[in-house]
XYZ file of C-alpha atoms in Angstrom:
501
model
C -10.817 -2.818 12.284
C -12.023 -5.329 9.598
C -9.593 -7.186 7.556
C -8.670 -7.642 4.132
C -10.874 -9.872 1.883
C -8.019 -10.572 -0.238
C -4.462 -12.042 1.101
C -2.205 -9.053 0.180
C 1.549 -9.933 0.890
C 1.022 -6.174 2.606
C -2.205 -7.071 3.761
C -0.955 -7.853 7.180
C 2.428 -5.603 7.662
C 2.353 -3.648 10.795
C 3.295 -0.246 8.797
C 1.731 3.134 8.666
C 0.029 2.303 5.576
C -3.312 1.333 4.038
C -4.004 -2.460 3.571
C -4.194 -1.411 -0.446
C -8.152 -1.990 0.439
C -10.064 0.311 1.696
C -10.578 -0.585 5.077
C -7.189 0.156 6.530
C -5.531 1.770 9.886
C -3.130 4.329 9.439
C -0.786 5.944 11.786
C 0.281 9.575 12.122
C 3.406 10.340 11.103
C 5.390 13.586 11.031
C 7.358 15.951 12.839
C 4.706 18.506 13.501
C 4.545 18.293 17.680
C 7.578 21.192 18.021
C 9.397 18.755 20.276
C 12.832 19.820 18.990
C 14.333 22.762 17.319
C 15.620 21.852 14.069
C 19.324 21.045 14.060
C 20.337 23.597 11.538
C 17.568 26.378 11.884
C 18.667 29.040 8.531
C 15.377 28.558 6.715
C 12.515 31.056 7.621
C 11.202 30.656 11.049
C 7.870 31.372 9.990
C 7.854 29.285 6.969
C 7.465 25.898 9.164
C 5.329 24.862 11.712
C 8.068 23.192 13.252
C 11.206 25.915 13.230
C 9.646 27.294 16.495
C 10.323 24.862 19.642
C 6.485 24.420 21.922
C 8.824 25.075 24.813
C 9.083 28.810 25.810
C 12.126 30.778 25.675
C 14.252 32.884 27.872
C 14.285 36.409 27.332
C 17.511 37.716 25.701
C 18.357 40.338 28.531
C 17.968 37.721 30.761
C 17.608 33.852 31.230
C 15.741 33.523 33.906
C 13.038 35.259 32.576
C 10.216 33.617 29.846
C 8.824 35.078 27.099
C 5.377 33.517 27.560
C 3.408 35.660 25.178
C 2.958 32.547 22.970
C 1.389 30.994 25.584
C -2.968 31.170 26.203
C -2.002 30.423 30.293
C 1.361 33.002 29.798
C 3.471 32.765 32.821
C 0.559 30.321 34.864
C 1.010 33.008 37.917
C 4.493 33.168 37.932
C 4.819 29.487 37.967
C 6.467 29.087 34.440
C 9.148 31.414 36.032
C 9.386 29.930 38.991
C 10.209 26.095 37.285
C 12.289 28.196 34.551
C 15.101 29.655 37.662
C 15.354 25.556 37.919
C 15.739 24.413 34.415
C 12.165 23.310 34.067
C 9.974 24.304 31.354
C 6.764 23.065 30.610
C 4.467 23.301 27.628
C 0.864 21.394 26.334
C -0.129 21.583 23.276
C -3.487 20.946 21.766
C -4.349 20.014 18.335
C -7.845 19.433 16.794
C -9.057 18.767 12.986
C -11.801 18.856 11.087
C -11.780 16.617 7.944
C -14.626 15.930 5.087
C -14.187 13.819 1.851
C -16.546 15.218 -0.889
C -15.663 13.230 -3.743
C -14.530 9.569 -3.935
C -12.904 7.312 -1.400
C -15.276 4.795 0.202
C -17.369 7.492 2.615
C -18.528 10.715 3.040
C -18.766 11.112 6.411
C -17.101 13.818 8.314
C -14.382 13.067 11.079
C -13.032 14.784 14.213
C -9.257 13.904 15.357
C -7.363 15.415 18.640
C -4.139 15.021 20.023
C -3.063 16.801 23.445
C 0.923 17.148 23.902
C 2.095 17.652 27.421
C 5.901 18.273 27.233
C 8.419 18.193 30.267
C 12.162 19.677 30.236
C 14.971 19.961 32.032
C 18.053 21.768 32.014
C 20.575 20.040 34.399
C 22.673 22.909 34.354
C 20.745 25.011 36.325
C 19.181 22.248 38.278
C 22.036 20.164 39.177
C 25.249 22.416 37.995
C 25.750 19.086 34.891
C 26.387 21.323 32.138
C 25.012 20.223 29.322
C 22.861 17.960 30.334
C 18.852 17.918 28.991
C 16.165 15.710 30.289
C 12.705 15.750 27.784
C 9.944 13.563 28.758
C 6.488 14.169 26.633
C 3.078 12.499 26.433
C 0.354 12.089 23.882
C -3.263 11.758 24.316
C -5.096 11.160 20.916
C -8.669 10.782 20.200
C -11.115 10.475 17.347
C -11.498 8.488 13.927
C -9.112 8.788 11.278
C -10.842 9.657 8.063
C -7.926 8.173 5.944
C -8.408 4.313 8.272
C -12.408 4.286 7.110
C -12.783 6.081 4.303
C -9.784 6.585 1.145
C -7.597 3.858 1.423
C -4.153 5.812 0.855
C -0.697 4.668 1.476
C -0.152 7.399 4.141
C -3.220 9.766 5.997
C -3.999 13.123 4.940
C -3.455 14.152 8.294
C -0.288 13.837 10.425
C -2.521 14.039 13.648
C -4.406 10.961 12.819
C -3.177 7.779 15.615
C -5.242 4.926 17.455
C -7.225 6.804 20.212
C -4.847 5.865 23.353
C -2.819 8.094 26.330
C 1.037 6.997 26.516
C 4.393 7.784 26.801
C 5.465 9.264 23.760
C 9.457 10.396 24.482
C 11.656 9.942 27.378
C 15.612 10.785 26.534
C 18.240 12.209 28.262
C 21.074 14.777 25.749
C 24.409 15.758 27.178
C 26.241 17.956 24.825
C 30.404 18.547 24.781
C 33.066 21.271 23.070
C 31.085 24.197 23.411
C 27.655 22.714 21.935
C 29.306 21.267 18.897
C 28.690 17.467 19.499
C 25.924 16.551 21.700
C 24.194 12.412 22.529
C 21.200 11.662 22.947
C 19.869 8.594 24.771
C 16.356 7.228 25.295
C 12.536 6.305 23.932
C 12.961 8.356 21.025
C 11.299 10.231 17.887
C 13.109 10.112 14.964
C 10.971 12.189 12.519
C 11.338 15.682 14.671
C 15.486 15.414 13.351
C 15.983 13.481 10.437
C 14.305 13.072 6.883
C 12.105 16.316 7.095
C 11.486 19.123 5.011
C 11.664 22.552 7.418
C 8.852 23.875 3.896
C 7.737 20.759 4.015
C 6.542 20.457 7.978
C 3.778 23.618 7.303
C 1.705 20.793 5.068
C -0.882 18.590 7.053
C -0.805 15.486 4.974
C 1.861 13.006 6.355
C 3.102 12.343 3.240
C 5.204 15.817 3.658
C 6.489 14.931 7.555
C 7.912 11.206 7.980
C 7.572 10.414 4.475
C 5.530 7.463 2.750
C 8.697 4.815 1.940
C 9.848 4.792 5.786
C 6.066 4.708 6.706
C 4.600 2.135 4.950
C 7.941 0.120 4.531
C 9.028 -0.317 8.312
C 7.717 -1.583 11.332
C 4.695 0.245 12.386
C 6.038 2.978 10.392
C 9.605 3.285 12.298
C 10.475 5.517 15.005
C 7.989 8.302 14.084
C 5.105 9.871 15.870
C 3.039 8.393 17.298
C 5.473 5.396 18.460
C 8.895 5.534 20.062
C 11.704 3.561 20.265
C 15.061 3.132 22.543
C 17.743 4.855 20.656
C 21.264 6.468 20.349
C 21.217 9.818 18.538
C 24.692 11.534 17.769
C 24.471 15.424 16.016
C 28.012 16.847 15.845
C 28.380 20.305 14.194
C 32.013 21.528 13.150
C 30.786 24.516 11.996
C 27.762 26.588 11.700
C 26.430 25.142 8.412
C 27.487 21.787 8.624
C 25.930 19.053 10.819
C 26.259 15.403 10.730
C 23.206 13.368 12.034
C 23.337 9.775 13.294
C 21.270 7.485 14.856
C 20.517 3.616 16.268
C 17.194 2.414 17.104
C 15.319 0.000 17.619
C 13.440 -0.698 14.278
C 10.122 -2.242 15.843
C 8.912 0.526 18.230
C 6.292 -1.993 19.375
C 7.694 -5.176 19.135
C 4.951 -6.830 17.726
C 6.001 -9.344 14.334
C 5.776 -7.338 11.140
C 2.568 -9.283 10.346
C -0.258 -7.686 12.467
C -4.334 -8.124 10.649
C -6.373 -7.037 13.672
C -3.831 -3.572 13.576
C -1.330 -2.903 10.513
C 0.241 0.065 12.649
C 0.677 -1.920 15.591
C -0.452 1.620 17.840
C -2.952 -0.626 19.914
C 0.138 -2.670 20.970
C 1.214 -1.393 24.235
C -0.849 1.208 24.178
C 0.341 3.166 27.266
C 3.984 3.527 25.336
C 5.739 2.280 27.408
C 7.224 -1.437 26.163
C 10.389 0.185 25.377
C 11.541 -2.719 23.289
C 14.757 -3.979 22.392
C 14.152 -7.579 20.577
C 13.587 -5.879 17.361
C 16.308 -5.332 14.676
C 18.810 -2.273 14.351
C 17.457 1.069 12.152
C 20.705 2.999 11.534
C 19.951 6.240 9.722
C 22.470 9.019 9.030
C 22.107 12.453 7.519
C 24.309 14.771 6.115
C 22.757 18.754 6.745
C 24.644 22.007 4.520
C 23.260 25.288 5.161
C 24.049 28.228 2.542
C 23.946 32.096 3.170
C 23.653 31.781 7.043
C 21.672 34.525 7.878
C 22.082 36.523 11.198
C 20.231 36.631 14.476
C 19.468 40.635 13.903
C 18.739 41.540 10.205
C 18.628 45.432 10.903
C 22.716 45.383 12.075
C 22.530 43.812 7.795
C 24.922 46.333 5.851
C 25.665 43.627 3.182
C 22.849 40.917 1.672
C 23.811 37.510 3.155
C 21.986 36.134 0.275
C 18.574 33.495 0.191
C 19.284 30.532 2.884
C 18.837 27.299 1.927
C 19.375 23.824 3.810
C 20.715 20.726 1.868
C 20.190 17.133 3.178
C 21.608 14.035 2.263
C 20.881 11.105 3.859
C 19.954 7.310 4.127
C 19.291 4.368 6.554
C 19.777 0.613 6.373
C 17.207 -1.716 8.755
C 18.829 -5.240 9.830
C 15.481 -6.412 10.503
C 13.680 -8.777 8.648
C 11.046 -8.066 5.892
C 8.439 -9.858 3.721
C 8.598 -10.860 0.294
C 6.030 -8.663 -1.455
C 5.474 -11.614 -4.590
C 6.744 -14.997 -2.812
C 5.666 -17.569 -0.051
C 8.278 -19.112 1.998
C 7.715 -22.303 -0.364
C 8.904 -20.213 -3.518
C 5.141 -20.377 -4.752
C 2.929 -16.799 -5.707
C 1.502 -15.582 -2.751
C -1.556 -15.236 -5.197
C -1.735 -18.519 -5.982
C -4.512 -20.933 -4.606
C -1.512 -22.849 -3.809
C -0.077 -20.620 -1.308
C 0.465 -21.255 2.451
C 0.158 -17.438 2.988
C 3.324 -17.315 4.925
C 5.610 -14.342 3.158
C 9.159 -15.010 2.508
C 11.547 -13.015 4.190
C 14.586 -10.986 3.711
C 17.020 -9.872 5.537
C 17.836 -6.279 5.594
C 16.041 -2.865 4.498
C 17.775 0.336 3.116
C 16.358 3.774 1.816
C 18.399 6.693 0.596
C 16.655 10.057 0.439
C 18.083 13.730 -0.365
C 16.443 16.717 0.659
C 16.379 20.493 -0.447
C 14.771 23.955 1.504
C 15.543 26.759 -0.373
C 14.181 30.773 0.237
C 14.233 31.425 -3.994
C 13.057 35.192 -3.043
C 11.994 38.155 -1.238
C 11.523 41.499 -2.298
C 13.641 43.155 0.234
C 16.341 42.754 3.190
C 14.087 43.750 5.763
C 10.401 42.391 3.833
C 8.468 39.684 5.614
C 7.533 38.392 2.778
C 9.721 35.320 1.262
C 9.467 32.627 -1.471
C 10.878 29.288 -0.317
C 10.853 25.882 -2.484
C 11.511 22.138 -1.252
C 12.315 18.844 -3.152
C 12.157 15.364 -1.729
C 12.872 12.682 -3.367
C 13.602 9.014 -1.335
C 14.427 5.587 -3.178
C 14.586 1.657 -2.141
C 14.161 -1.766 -3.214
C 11.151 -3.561 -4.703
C 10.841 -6.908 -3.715
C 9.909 -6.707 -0.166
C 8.883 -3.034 -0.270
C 5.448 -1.633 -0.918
C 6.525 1.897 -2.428
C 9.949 1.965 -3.937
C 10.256 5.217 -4.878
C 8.713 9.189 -3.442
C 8.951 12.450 -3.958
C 7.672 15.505 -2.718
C 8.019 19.108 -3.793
C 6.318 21.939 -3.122
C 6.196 26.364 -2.612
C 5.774 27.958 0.168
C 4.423 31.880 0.049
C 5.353 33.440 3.659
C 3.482 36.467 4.515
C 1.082 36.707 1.374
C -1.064 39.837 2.755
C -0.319 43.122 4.152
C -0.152 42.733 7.822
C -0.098 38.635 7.848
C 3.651 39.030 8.321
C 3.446 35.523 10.405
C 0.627 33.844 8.048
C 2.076 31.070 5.124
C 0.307 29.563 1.812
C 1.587 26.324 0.382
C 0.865 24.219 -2.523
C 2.903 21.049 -2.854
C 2.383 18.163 -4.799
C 3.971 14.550 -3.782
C 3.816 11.506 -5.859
C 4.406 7.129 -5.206
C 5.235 5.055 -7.079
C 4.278 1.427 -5.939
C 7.265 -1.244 -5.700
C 7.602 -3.345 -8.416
C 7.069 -6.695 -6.526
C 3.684 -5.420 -5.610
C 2.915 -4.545 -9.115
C 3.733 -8.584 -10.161
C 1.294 -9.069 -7.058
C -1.557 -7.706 -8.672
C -1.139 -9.215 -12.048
C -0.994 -12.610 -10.315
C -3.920 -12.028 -8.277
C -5.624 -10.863 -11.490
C -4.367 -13.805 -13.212
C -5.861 -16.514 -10.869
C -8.939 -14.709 -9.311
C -10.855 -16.022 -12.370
C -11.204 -12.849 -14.527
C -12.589 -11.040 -11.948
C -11.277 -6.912 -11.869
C -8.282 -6.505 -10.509
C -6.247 -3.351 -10.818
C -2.748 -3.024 -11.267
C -1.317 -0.886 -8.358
C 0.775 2.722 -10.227
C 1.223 5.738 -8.617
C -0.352 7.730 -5.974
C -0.406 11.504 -6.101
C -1.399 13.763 -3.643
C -1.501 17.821 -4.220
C -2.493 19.841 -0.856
C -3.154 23.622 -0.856
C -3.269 25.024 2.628
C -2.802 28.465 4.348
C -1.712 28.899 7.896
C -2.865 31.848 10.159
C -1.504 32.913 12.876
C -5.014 34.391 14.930
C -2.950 35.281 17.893
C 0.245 35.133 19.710
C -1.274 31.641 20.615
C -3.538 29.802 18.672
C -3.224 29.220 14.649
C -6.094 28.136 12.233
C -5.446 26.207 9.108
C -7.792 25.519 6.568
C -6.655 22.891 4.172
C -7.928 20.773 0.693
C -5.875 18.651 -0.969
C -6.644 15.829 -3.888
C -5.725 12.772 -3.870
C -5.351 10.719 -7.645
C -5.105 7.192 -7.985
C -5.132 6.389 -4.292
C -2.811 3.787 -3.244
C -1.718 3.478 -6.652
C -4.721 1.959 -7.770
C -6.627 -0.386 -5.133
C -10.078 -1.888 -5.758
C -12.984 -1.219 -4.156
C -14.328 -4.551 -2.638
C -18.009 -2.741 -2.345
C -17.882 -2.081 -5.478
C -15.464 -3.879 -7.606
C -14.066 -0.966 -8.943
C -10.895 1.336 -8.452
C -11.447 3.504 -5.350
C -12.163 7.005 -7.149
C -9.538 9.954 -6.796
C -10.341 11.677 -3.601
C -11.519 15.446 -2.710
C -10.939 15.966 0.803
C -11.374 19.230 3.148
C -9.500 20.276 6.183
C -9.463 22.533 8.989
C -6.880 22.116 11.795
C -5.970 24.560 14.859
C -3.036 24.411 17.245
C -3.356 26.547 20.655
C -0.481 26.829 22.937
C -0.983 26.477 26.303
């Protein structure tokens, strides 16, 4: 990956970000794998790509039997059955995109990305008699060129699929769960983006920007704890009731325990690249979330006599990183980092926070029974300046659930997301423009990003969805160093499919 040809105080930070040039390495980030259930699941199943879990599930008249009809390989011969009477389920997914930018950026060149999923899990009940007890252990092979890395220089991909080309361990956890299911621990290499800051609307968009969202991604270490990179944690979920649930979590901060500084690779995926570093010499990322669900609806709508009203799901949440993290304006000698006199060396500060709130809400559907639903969600996530690239995000966005007669499992979304560049970054570029000797320099704004997609279920098995979204002002503004001009607002075509194995 080539470098920088300016020194950008987030030139070198191993995040999921662009360099803010547009030659950059960015990470995939988002909760779009179907590792885990969602913790409170009242939105529409349908109206996610992750409210359905990749694993199969047991029949309800009896346990020990799969409903594999999701599944291209179904029951594998009676194998899937077979593991299932022990607690074992397996599942691989495959994932495959298309992508083409047709209108600004740095390239026109098409580009092909693939991930393959292989999930492992195991029910200790049945296996051992340790009720309770839940063993996951997943892999990720990924493959391809990520169109966002070579060619439009955004803060975070257009794809959540898009990671360094590598095969490693992606999860490995153990969950024991106590009084009746209402608190359960989990311990282990873990995700953190398939349980807390996501949008269940949100998670049917492709562009990362709607999974793990842009502050945590281009603010943190590699991105955080998010997909593709794990990191040793302690996850707590305790739920009094069924519409409350309290999320917490302690992780490692540095999933690949490389320093924050990282030229040759900003996302620090090439790092370890079999997964499996599990590092501890980081700092602590401590992230809680607060989860309200209104109008609960039931299992079986057609026992409905009485309209449990639109669900909804209401987060509130935040995290605080003890970690250490670079001055986005000042050396370590108090001069500009812009400056000739510069030693290049960031200062540092101790400690990171983010707050975020979160809202999924069904806004209608024209009957009890009707398919068809209208669901809305708002993002919005805010942090410091000075040693952050992007200080404030939000996202927002409608999602149409079974638009056509006899789609009742298709969805259409259009969401818009917007970021505003931190303030010390800002005072960057004005000092770089003030001592690069008139030369152009923009001053980094706001990055917005629209997407319009629609998701189609072809069969039980295998869903197609063709994508576009535009992207204005990318990275806020960031010049061109081919050109010497701002990097033109971007065009860019998608088409991704998902088959269940």
């Amino acid at each position: 990956m080539a470098s920088s040809l300016f020194l950008l105080p987030c030139a070198t930070a191993a995040t999921a970000s662009s360099y803010n040039q547009p030659d950059t390495q960015i990470q995939r980030d988002s909760a779009k794998l179907g590792n885990s259930t969602p913790a409170v699941s009242q939105i529409d199943p349908a109206a996610a790509r992750d409210s359905k879990t990749a694993i199969p599930s047991p029949t309800a008249d009896n346990k020990d039997t799969l409903d594999t009809s999701g599944n291209l390989l179904g029951d594998m011969g009676g194998l899937r059955t077979w593991l299932y009477k022990y607690g074992i389920t397996f599942d691989l997914e495959e994932y495959d995109e298309l992508w083409g930018n047709v209108s600004g950026g740095t390239g026109g060149k098409p580009a092909y990305e693939g991930v393959t999923a292989p999930t492992i899990r195991v029910d200790l009940e049945k296996l051992i008699g340790l009720k309770g007890g839940l063993f996951n252990v997943s892999a990720l092979q990924t493959r391809g060129r990520s169109i966002s890395q070579e060619q439009l220089s955004v803060y975070n991909p257009v794809s959540g699929f898009e990671a360094d080309r590598s095969t490693r361990l992606f999860e490995l956890w153990y969950q024991q769960s106590f009084f009746h299911d209402k608190l359960d621990i989990k311990i282990g290499q873990q995700d953190l983006d398939t349980e807390f800051l996501i949008s269940d609307y949100g998670a049917l968009y492709l562009n990362a920007n709607f999974g793990w969202p842009m502050a945590p991604s281009v603010n943190l270490y590699g991105g955080g704890p998010a997909w593709p990179l794990a990191s040793p944690a302690i996850r707590f979920r305790y739920r009094p009731t069924n519409q409350l649930t309290v999320l917490f979590a302690a992780a490692d901060d540095n999933p690949s325990g490389h320093s924050f500084y990282n030229s040759a690779d900003p996302t620090n995926q090439s790092v370890h690249k079999d997964g499996a570093n599990f590092n501890m010499g980081g700092g602590a990322l401590l992230i809680a979330e607060l989860q309200y669900a209104i109008n609960p609806q039931p299992d079986d709508m057609s026992t409905v006599t009485e309209n449990p009203g639109l669900p909804g799901i209401y987060r509130l949440g935040g995290f605080y990183d003890t970690g250490r993290f670079p001055d986005q304006r000042y050396d370590t000698n108090g001069n500009l980092l812009a400056s000739p006199d510069s030693n290049g060396n960031a200062r540092m500060h101790r400690g990171n926070w983010m707050i975020y709130g979160i809202v999924d809400q069904m806004i209608w559907r024209p009957s009890l029974g009707s398919p068809t639903s209208l669901g809305v969600f708002v993002r919005p996530t805010f942090n410091m300046g000075d040693r952050n690239m992007v200080s404030f995000a939000i996202d927002a966005g409608l999602n149409l659930k079974a638009p056509f007669k006899g789609r009742n499992n298709d969805t259409v979304g259009l969401a818009w997301g917007m970021g505003r560049t931190s303030s010390g970054q800002r005072a960057y570029d004005r000092d770089l423009r003030y001592f690069n000797g008139g030369r152009y320099q923009p001053i980094s704004g706001n990055e917005h990003h629209i997407e319009l997609t629609y998701q189609a279920q072809i069969t039980p098995w295998m869903v197609l969805q063709p994508d576009l979204q535009y992207i204005i002002n990318p990275s806020g503004g960031v010049l061109n160093t081919n050109t010497y001009k701002k990097v033109g607002n971007e065009v860019v075509f998608g088409l991704h499919s998902n088959i269940s194995f």
